[in-house]
């Protein structure tokens, strides 16, 4: 049984490991990857100061060493209208093909001047500090006084930590050499984190928020004032309650002569960027939102009230999105590959495409931590083996 896995990120490796463990002795796995290196998001997405998360690659290395596993780097699966290997070609040579390509693009805000100089998506910025070959020339200018990050997910908070880190702190990690050089020049005095809903609505997880407490020479401010801990909305859970406790602790901590100030500005949405005559971002105009507390989350309504904040480095971190691939159906609204409940790729009408599967972010959307992909991959691996057995039984009967 010949399996092709496209994409050498965590899902691809979890899947390869599961198939080699539970599949027949005849099963072989060929993994194709567009960069020369394995491990995808673990290598290029996980923050450099999170080495424990990266240690998952020890298990992946064992899969790399498996005698029935081969890794083919520098092999691009054709994107729509682009060059590269097509799924059709792979299907000629493999019994089952599975796409674990992740969500490689970022969501946009859709505001004027979003693509001006020194305005980036977090996807590119994170790729830059993690040494992704596509992003090494991004060259963000950190010799500025005000930076802005839009979004309240873990990627946004990773970027906050990078910008708030001294060269010495990041120098102990595997951050790219060019990003460490840039950190030496960092003159950022204030970072604004723009959050469209309220403090109870953030998507940060607890360890990431708690890590902010380690930045003892950074002042954290919250606007408007944090809501009290004793009147949570109906959807508050352990995570949001713990986050709120840490926010209060940070807000109450007064830092003498802070090296930097990080302002969490809630209930604001960027309206437009303003640029100088060189096209360099200089300010962001936001509109203020009113929140209506619902059962499962708050609903926001934009008001006419606006504010303008200085911003010479602007990073949007509002989630990832899949990239369409040649010959593969693509759901334009969700930015994902359509599939049935088990991960079999379907066309947009729901008809299964025989022998083709999807797993990881392109199956269920860009959510969850690295480990979430293990369950996803194991599920899809089982279905692939079941389908192959069924296919062999049918072929024998015919
Ligand atoms: P995310 O967790 O989905 O967060 C996206 C954030 O962007 C949310 O706060 C969302 O706000 C906001 N947003 C979306 N559209 C917006 C808009 N138009 N204007 C303003 N804000 C907008 O995404 P992520 O941070 O990219 O992370 C992706 C996944 O990777 C997550 O599951 C995350 O936990 C995981 N991850 C984990 C780690 C870790 O474990 N350390 C590190 C990095 C990433 P609303 O809530 O209002 O929609």
Short mmCIF file of C-alpha atoms and ligand atoms in Angstrom, two decimals:
data_model
loop_
_atom_site.label_atom_id
_atom_site.label_comp_id
_atom_site.label_asym_id
_atom_site.label_seq_id
_atom_site.Cartn_x
_atom_site.Cartn_y
_atom_site.Cartn_z
CA UNK A 1 0.00 0.00 0.00
CA UNK A 2 1.58 3.25 -1.15
CA UNK A 3 0.64 6.46 0.68
CA UNK A 4 1.56 10.01 -0.33
CA UNK A 5 1.35 12.70 2.34
CA UNK A 6 1.60 16.26 1.08
CA UNK A 7 2.84 18.68 3.74
CA UNK A 8 5.48 17.90 6.37
CA UNK A 9 3.92 19.75 9.29
CA UNK A 10 2.73 18.24 12.56
CA UNK A 11 -0.45 16.72 11.05
CA UNK A 12 1.55 15.02 8.28
CA UNK A 13 3.93 13.52 10.82
CA UNK A 14 1.20 12.42 13.23
CA UNK A 15 -0.53 10.77 10.27
CA UNK A 16 2.63 9.08 8.96
CA UNK A 17 3.40 7.77 12.45
CA UNK A 18 -0.15 6.42 12.90
CA UNK A 19 -0.21 4.73 9.46
CA UNK A 20 3.22 3.11 9.86
CA UNK A 21 2.16 1.82 13.29
CA UNK A 22 -1.28 0.45 12.51
CA UNK A 23 -1.09 -0.25 8.76
CA UNK A 24 0.07 -3.46 7.06
CA UNK A 25 3.77 -4.35 6.75
CA UNK A 26 3.54 -3.53 3.04
CA UNK A 27 2.57 0.11 3.74
CA UNK A 28 5.06 2.77 2.67
CA UNK A 29 4.82 6.53 3.14
CA UNK A 30 6.30 9.19 0.87
CA UNK A 31 6.02 12.69 2.33
CA UNK A 32 6.26 15.71 0.00
CA UNK A 33 7.11 19.17 1.27
CA UNK A 34 7.66 22.46 -0.55
CA UNK A 35 10.44 23.76 1.69
CA UNK A 36 13.68 21.79 1.96
CA UNK A 37 12.92 21.11 5.65
CA UNK A 38 10.44 18.98 7.60
CA UNK A 39 8.17 19.94 10.55
CA UNK A 40 6.22 22.89 9.04
CA UNK A 41 4.41 24.94 11.67
CA UNK A 42 6.45 23.45 14.51
CA UNK A 43 9.54 24.88 12.89
CA UNK A 44 8.14 28.05 11.34
CA UNK A 45 5.05 28.84 13.44
CA UNK A 46 5.77 27.95 17.06
CA UNK A 47 7.35 30.85 18.92
CA UNK A 48 11.14 30.58 19.36
CA UNK A 49 10.76 31.01 23.13
CA UNK A 50 8.53 27.91 23.32
CA UNK A 51 11.15 25.15 22.97
CA UNK A 52 9.03 22.63 24.91
CA UNK A 53 6.33 22.74 22.23
CA UNK A 54 9.01 22.21 19.59
CA UNK A 55 10.24 19.06 21.34
CA UNK A 56 7.34 17.19 19.66
CA UNK A 57 9.75 16.84 16.71
CA UNK A 58 11.68 14.14 18.64
CA UNK A 59 8.79 11.77 17.85
CA UNK A 60 8.65 13.02 14.25
CA UNK A 61 12.36 12.29 13.89
CA UNK A 62 11.67 8.63 14.74
CA UNK A 63 9.16 8.55 11.87
CA UNK A 64 11.80 10.10 9.58
CA UNK A 65 14.11 7.21 10.50
CA UNK A 66 11.48 4.53 9.75
CA UNK A 67 12.65 2.23 6.93
CA UNK A 68 9.29 2.52 5.12
CA UNK A 69 9.24 6.34 5.20
CA UNK A 70 10.76 8.73 2.66
CA UNK A 71 10.89 12.54 2.78
CA UNK A 72 10.95 14.57 -0.44
CA UNK A 73 11.74 18.22 0.26
CA UNK A 74 11.64 21.06 -2.27
CA UNK A 75 8.57 19.48 -3.89
CA UNK A 76 5.71 21.88 -4.44
CA UNK A 77 2.13 20.84 -4.92
CA UNK A 78 0.79 23.09 -7.67
CA UNK A 79 -1.34 25.96 -6.47
CA UNK A 80 -4.17 27.16 -8.67
CA UNK A 81 -2.58 28.54 -11.85
CA UNK A 82 0.91 27.65 -10.63
CA UNK A 83 3.66 25.13 -11.36
CA UNK A 84 4.43 21.98 -9.41
CA UNK A 85 3.30 18.40 -8.90
CA UNK A 86 -0.45 17.93 -9.24
CA UNK A 87 -2.63 15.68 -7.12
CA UNK A 88 -3.68 13.91 -10.31
CA UNK A 89 -0.04 12.93 -10.93
CA UNK A 90 0.36 11.72 -7.36
CA UNK A 91 -2.81 9.65 -7.59
CA UNK A 92 -1.34 7.74 -10.55
CA UNK A 93 1.47 6.45 -8.34
CA UNK A 94 -0.12 6.11 -4.90
CA UNK A 95 -3.07 4.16 -3.51
CA UNK A 96 -4.09 6.99 -1.17
CA UNK A 97 -3.08 10.66 -1.17
CA UNK A 98 -3.62 12.89 1.85
CA UNK A 99 -3.26 16.65 2.01
CA UNK A 100 -1.86 18.04 5.25
CA UNK A 101 -0.78 21.38 3.82
CA UNK A 102 -2.14 23.60 6.60
CA UNK A 103 -3.52 27.11 6.11
CA UNK A 104 -0.71 29.04 4.50
CA UNK A 105 -2.36 32.41 3.98
CA UNK A 106 -3.67 34.97 6.40
CA UNK A 107 -6.99 36.71 6.78
CA UNK A 108 -7.03 40.36 5.80
CA UNK A 109 -8.80 43.23 7.53
CA UNK A 110 -9.95 44.78 4.26
CA UNK A 111 -9.07 48.34 5.32
CA UNK A 112 -7.38 51.11 3.30
CA UNK A 113 -3.54 51.03 3.19
CA UNK A 114 -3.41 47.62 4.83
CA UNK A 115 -0.45 46.71 2.58
CA UNK A 116 1.58 49.85 3.17
CA UNK A 117 5.25 49.82 4.17
CA UNK A 118 5.94 48.23 7.59
CA UNK A 119 2.46 46.70 7.74
CA UNK A 120 2.48 42.88 7.74
CA UNK A 121 0.41 39.86 8.47
CA UNK A 122 1.47 37.94 11.55
CA UNK A 123 1.90 34.87 9.32
CA UNK A 124 4.75 36.62 7.47
CA UNK A 125 6.16 38.28 10.58
CA UNK A 126 6.27 34.97 12.47
CA UNK A 127 7.82 33.30 9.40
CA UNK A 128 10.45 36.04 9.43
CA UNK A 129 11.52 35.62 13.04
CA UNK A 130 11.40 31.83 12.65
CA UNK A 131 13.64 31.83 9.55
CA UNK A 132 11.10 30.69 6.93
CA UNK A 133 12.87 30.93 3.54
CA UNK A 134 9.89 32.81 2.00
CA UNK A 135 10.01 35.51 4.69
CA UNK A 136 13.69 36.10 5.35
CA UNK A 137 13.65 39.34 3.30
CA UNK A 138 10.59 40.81 5.03
CA UNK A 139 12.86 43.30 6.75
CA UNK A 140 10.42 44.90 9.23
CA UNK A 141 11.66 48.14 10.70
CA UNK A 142 11.71 47.95 14.50
CA UNK A 143 13.46 51.35 14.82
CA UNK A 144 10.10 52.97 15.54
CA UNK A 145 8.30 54.18 18.64
CA UNK A 146 4.78 52.67 18.28
CA UNK A 147 3.74 49.21 17.11
CA UNK A 148 0.24 47.79 16.70
CA UNK A 149 -0.95 44.19 16.75
CA UNK A 150 -4.54 43.42 15.79
CA UNK A 151 -6.19 40.31 17.25
CA UNK A 152 -6.42 38.45 20.52
CA UNK A 153 -5.28 34.93 19.63
CA UNK A 154 -2.12 33.07 20.59
CA UNK A 155 -0.30 34.20 17.47
CA UNK A 156 -0.89 37.85 18.44
CA UNK A 157 0.46 37.21 21.93
CA UNK A 158 3.51 35.39 20.46
CA UNK A 159 4.24 38.56 18.46
CA UNK A 160 3.76 40.74 21.55
CA UNK A 161 6.36 38.62 23.40
CA UNK A 162 8.78 38.84 20.48
CA UNK A 163 8.53 42.63 20.30
CA UNK A 164 8.73 43.00 24.08
CA UNK A 165 11.79 40.75 24.31
CA UNK A 166 15.29 42.05 24.70
CA UNK A 167 17.92 40.79 22.29
CA UNK A 168 19.43 38.83 25.22
CA UNK A 169 16.14 37.03 25.96
CA UNK A 170 15.46 36.03 22.35
CA UNK A 171 19.15 35.33 21.75
CA UNK A 172 18.78 32.22 23.91
CA UNK A 173 16.23 30.78 21.45
CA UNK A 174 16.40 29.54 17.87
CA UNK A 175 15.00 32.83 16.48
CA UNK A 176 16.48 33.66 13.06
CA UNK A 177 19.77 35.57 12.98
CA UNK A 178 18.20 38.41 10.95
CA UNK A 179 15.40 38.85 13.51
CA UNK A 180 17.92 38.93 16.35
CA UNK A 181 19.89 41.61 14.50
CA UNK A 182 16.64 43.60 14.11
CA UNK A 183 15.84 43.20 17.82
CA UNK A 184 19.14 44.92 18.62
CA UNK A 185 17.76 47.99 16.83
CA UNK A 186 14.30 47.80 18.50
CA UNK A 187 13.26 51.24 19.81
CA UNK A 188 9.55 50.46 20.32
CA UNK A 189 8.20 52.27 23.36
CA UNK A 190 4.54 51.29 23.08
CA UNK A 191 2.71 48.32 21.64
CA UNK A 192 -1.06 48.58 21.16
CA UNK A 193 -2.95 45.28 21.02
CA UNK A 194 -6.27 46.03 19.32
CA UNK A 195 -9.08 43.65 20.31
CA UNK A 196 -12.47 43.99 18.67
CA UNK A 197 -14.48 42.48 21.56
CA UNK A 198 -13.96 42.61 25.33
CA UNK A 199 -11.49 41.18 27.81
CA UNK A 200 -13.77 38.17 28.48
CA UNK A 201 -13.70 37.31 24.75
CA UNK A 202 -10.00 36.90 24.05
CA UNK A 203 -8.79 33.68 22.36
CA UNK A 204 -5.49 33.58 24.31
CA UNK A 205 -4.82 30.46 26.35
CA UNK A 206 -3.70 30.68 30.00
CA UNK A 207 0.01 29.78 29.72
CA UNK A 208 0.50 32.46 27.05
CA UNK A 209 -1.17 35.18 29.17
CA UNK A 210 0.71 34.10 32.30
CA UNK A 211 4.03 34.41 30.46
CA UNK A 212 3.44 38.16 30.26
CA UNK A 213 4.06 38.28 34.02
CA UNK A 214 7.70 37.38 33.30
CA UNK A 215 8.18 40.75 31.55
CA UNK A 216 8.82 42.59 34.79
CA UNK A 217 10.15 45.76 33.17
CA UNK A 218 7.13 46.14 30.86
CA UNK A 219 4.03 48.07 31.94
CA UNK A 220 0.72 46.50 30.85
CA UNK A 221 -2.32 48.79 30.55
CA UNK A 222 -5.94 47.96 29.70
CA UNK A 223 -8.47 50.27 28.01
CA UNK A 224 -11.25 50.67 28.93
CA UNK A 225 -10.75 49.53 32.54
CA UNK A 226 -11.04 45.78 32.99
CA UNK A 227 -14.47 44.50 33.98
CA UNK A 228 -14.65 43.19 37.57
CA UNK A 229 -13.86 39.53 38.14
CA UNK A 230 -17.04 38.93 40.12
CA UNK A 231 -19.52 39.67 37.32
CA UNK A 232 -18.58 37.31 34.49
CA UNK A 233 -20.72 36.91 31.36
CA UNK A 234 -22.68 33.63 30.96
CA UNK A 235 -20.05 32.21 28.62
CA UNK A 236 -17.10 32.72 30.99
CA UNK A 237 -15.19 29.47 31.56
CA UNK A 238 -12.04 28.43 33.43
CA UNK A 239 -9.77 29.75 30.69
CA UNK A 240 -11.36 33.18 30.40
CA UNK A 241 -11.61 33.50 34.20
CA UNK A 242 -7.91 32.65 34.66
CA UNK A 243 -7.00 35.06 31.84
CA UNK A 244 -9.02 37.78 33.55
CA UNK A 245 -7.27 37.14 36.89
CA UNK A 246 -3.88 37.56 35.20
CA UNK A 247 -5.05 40.68 33.34
CA UNK A 248 -6.01 42.19 36.72
CA UNK A 249 -2.64 41.22 38.18
CA UNK A 250 -0.85 42.86 35.24
CA UNK A 251 -3.04 45.97 35.45
CA UNK A 252 -2.31 46.38 39.16
CA UNK A 253 1.44 46.05 38.70
CA UNK A 254 3.12 49.44 38.56
CA UNK A 255 6.52 49.37 36.84
CA UNK A 256 9.03 52.14 37.59
CA UNK A 257 10.57 53.49 34.36
CA UNK A 258 9.17 50.74 32.12
CA UNK A 259 11.31 49.62 29.18
CA UNK A 260 8.11 49.34 27.14
CA UNK A 261 4.34 49.76 27.58
CA UNK A 262 1.86 47.26 26.16
CA UNK A 263 -1.69 48.64 25.88
CA UNK A 264 -4.56 46.20 25.44
CA UNK A 265 -7.25 48.27 23.75
CA UNK A 266 -10.58 46.45 23.80
CA UNK A 267 -13.72 47.07 21.73
CA UNK A 268 -11.89 48.67 18.82
CA UNK A 269 -11.68 47.69 15.15
CA UNK A 270 -9.14 49.18 12.72
CA UNK A 271 -10.87 51.40 10.17
CA UNK A 272 -7.92 52.54 8.10
CA UNK A 273 -4.17 52.96 8.16
CA UNK A 274 -2.69 56.36 7.47
CA UNK A 275 0.63 56.62 5.69
CA UNK A 276 3.30 59.26 5.19
CA UNK A 277 4.54 60.52 1.80
CA UNK A 278 6.83 57.46 1.48
CA UNK A 279 3.92 55.08 1.93
CA UNK A 280 5.13 54.14 5.42
CA UNK A 281 2.39 53.45 7.96
CA UNK A 282 2.20 56.17 10.61
CA UNK A 283 -1.22 55.97 12.29
CA UNK A 284 -4.19 53.69 12.64
CA UNK A 285 -7.74 54.97 12.89
CA UNK A 286 -10.08 52.70 14.83
CA UNK A 287 -13.79 52.75 15.48
CA UNK A 288 -15.11 51.84 18.90
CA UNK A 289 -17.49 48.92 19.30
CA UNK A 290 -20.39 48.39 21.66
CA UNK A 291 -20.83 44.90 23.01
CA UNK A 292 -24.00 43.02 23.69
CA UNK A 293 -23.38 40.10 26.02
CA UNK A 294 -24.80 36.90 24.54
CA UNK A 295 -25.10 33.34 25.85
CA UNK A 296 -22.01 32.02 24.04
CA UNK A 297 -20.03 35.19 23.23
CA UNK A 298 -20.52 38.93 22.94
CA UNK A 299 -21.92 40.47 19.77
CA UNK A 300 -20.28 43.67 18.60
CA UNK A 301 -21.77 46.73 16.98
CA UNK A 302 -19.58 49.42 15.50
CA UNK A 303 -20.30 52.96 16.70
CA UNK A 304 -19.50 56.34 15.13
CA UNK A 305 -16.84 57.03 17.75
CA UNK A 306 -13.32 56.86 16.36
CA UNK A 307 -9.78 57.30 17.68
CA UNK A 308 -6.38 57.60 16.04
CA UNK A 309 -3.26 55.93 17.49
CA UNK A 310 0.33 56.31 16.31
CA UNK A 311 1.58 53.15 14.59
CA UNK A 312 4.77 52.84 12.57
CA UNK A 313 4.75 49.03 12.63
CA UNK A 314 1.38 47.37 12.05
CA UNK A 315 0.82 43.61 12.33
CA UNK A 316 -2.56 41.99 11.78
CA UNK A 317 -3.04 38.65 13.51
CA UNK A 318 -6.64 37.78 12.75
CA UNK A 319 -6.32 34.13 11.76
CA UNK A 320 -5.09 31.97 8.90
CA UNK A 321 -6.73 30.88 5.67
CA UNK A 322 -6.10 28.02 3.24
CA UNK A 323 -4.63 28.48 -0.22
CA UNK A 324 -6.40 26.92 -3.25
CA UNK A 325 -4.54 24.01 -4.90
CA UNK A 326 -4.68 22.99 -8.55
CA UNK A 327 -7.36 20.38 -9.23
CA UNK A 328 -8.61 20.33 -5.61
CA UNK A 329 -12.00 21.72 -4.64
CA UNK A 330 -11.77 24.77 -2.41
CA UNK A 331 -14.41 26.37 -0.25
CA UNK A 332 -13.93 30.09 -1.04
CA UNK A 333 -15.77 31.37 2.04
CA UNK A 334 -14.14 29.12 4.63
CA UNK A 335 -10.77 28.97 2.83
CA UNK A 336 -10.72 25.16 3.35
CA UNK A 337 -10.83 21.94 1.31
CA UNK A 338 -14.36 20.49 1.45
CA UNK A 339 -14.56 16.97 2.90
CA UNK A 340 -16.96 14.52 4.52
CA UNK A 341 -17.02 13.99 8.30
CA UNK A 342 -14.16 11.49 8.03
CA UNK A 343 -11.74 13.66 6.03
CA UNK A 344 -12.45 12.27 2.54
CA UNK A 345 -12.14 15.17 0.07
CA UNK A 346 -15.41 15.98 -1.67
CA UNK A 347 -16.44 18.36 -4.41
CA UNK A 348 -18.51 21.39 -3.42
CA UNK A 349 -21.69 19.29 -3.82
CA UNK A 350 -20.41 16.73 -1.31
CA UNK A 351 -19.40 13.95 -3.77
CA UNK A 352 -16.37 12.03 -2.46
CA UNK A 353 -13.18 12.08 -4.57
CA UNK A 354 -11.90 8.49 -4.37
CA UNK A 355 -8.51 8.02 -2.71
CA UNK A 356 -8.03 11.65 -1.66
CA UNK A 357 -8.07 12.88 1.96
CA UNK A 358 -7.44 16.02 3.96
CA UNK A 359 -6.34 16.37 7.57
CA UNK A 360 -5.33 19.15 9.96
CA UNK A 361 -6.15 22.84 9.54
CA UNK A 362 -7.29 22.45 5.90
CA UNK A 363 -9.89 19.95 7.15
CA UNK A 364 -11.27 21.62 10.26
CA UNK A 365 -9.98 25.22 10.16
CA UNK A 366 -7.02 26.98 11.78
CA UNK A 367 -7.72 26.19 15.41
CA UNK A 368 -6.36 24.18 18.30
CA UNK A 369 -2.86 23.51 19.54
CA UNK A 370 -0.28 21.21 17.87
CA UNK A 371 -1.61 18.17 19.76
CA UNK A 372 -5.15 18.72 18.41
CA UNK A 373 -3.85 17.57 15.03
CA UNK A 374 -2.88 14.17 16.44
CA UNK A 375 -6.52 13.14 16.99
CA UNK A 376 -7.45 14.56 13.58
CA UNK A 377 -4.60 12.68 11.85
CA UNK A 378 -5.28 9.39 13.65
CA UNK A 379 -8.95 9.56 12.61
CA UNK A 380 -8.10 10.21 8.97
CA UNK A 381 -5.40 7.50 9.01
CA UNK A 382 -7.95 4.91 10.21
CA UNK A 383 -10.38 5.89 7.46
CA UNK A 384 -7.64 5.59 4.82
CA UNK A 385 -6.80 2.06 5.99
CA UNK A 386 -10.49 1.06 6.11
CA UNK A 387 -11.11 2.45 2.61
CA UNK A 388 -8.07 0.63 1.24
CA UNK A 389 -9.21 -2.66 2.75
CA UNK A 390 -12.71 -2.14 1.28
CA UNK A 391 -11.18 -1.27 -2.09
CA UNK A 392 -9.04 -4.44 -2.08
CA UNK A 393 -12.03 -6.62 -1.17
CA UNK A 394 -14.09 -5.12 -4.00
CA UNK A 395 -11.20 -5.49 -6.49
CA UNK A 396 -10.77 -9.19 -5.56
CA UNK A 397 -14.49 -9.84 -6.12
CA UNK A 398 -14.42 -8.21 -9.55
P1 LIG B 1 -7.30 32.72 16.64
O1 LIG B 1 -7.01 32.03 17.92
O2 LIG B 1 -8.46 32.25 15.84
O3 LIG B 1 -7.45 34.29 16.98
C1 LIG B 1 -7.80 35.19 16.00
C2 LIG B 1 -8.11 36.53 16.65
O4 LIG B 1 -8.34 37.47 15.61
C3 LIG B 1 -9.35 36.53 17.53
O5 LIG B 1 -9.09 37.31 18.65
C4 LIG B 1 -10.40 37.19 16.64
O6 LIG B 1 -11.39 37.90 17.36
C5 LIG B 1 -9.54 38.19 15.90
N1 LIG B 1 -10.14 38.64 14.65
C6 LIG B 1 -10.60 37.88 13.62
N2 LIG B 1 -11.03 38.67 12.62
C7 LIG B 1 -10.86 39.97 13.03
C8 LIG B 1 -11.11 41.23 12.47
N3 LIG B 1 -11.65 41.34 11.26
N4 LIG B 1 -10.81 42.33 13.19
C9 LIG B 1 -10.26 42.24 14.40
N5 LIG B 1 -9.99 41.06 15.02
C10 LIG B 1 -10.29 39.94 14.33
O7 LIG B 1 -6.08 32.65 15.61
P2 LIG B 1 -4.50 32.66 15.77
O8 LIG B 1 -4.04 33.53 16.87
O9 LIG B 1 -4.02 32.91 14.39
O10 LIG B 1 -4.17 31.15 16.17
C11 LIG B 1 -4.52 30.05 15.31
C12 LIG B 1 -4.52 28.77 16.15
O11 LIG B 1 -3.17 28.43 16.50
C13 LIG B 1 -5.29 28.93 17.44
O12 LIG B 1 -5.98 27.74 17.72
C14 LIG B 1 -4.19 29.15 18.46
O13 LIG B 1 -4.53 28.75 19.79
C15 LIG B 1 -3.09 28.25 17.89
N6 LIG B 1 -1.77 28.70 18.41
C16 LIG B 1 -1.35 28.15 19.56
C17 LIG B 1 -0.17 28.58 20.12
C18 LIG B 1 0.28 27.96 21.41
O14 LIG B 1 -0.25 26.94 21.80
N7 LIG B 1 1.21 28.56 22.10
C19 LIG B 1 0.58 29.58 19.51
C20 LIG B 1 0.11 30.14 18.32
C21 LIG B 1 -1.08 29.69 17.78
P3 LIG B 1 -12.86 37.31 17.64
O15 LIG B 1 -12.69 36.35 18.75
O16 LIG B 1 -13.62 38.52 17.98
O17 LIG B 1 -13.32 36.65 16.38
#
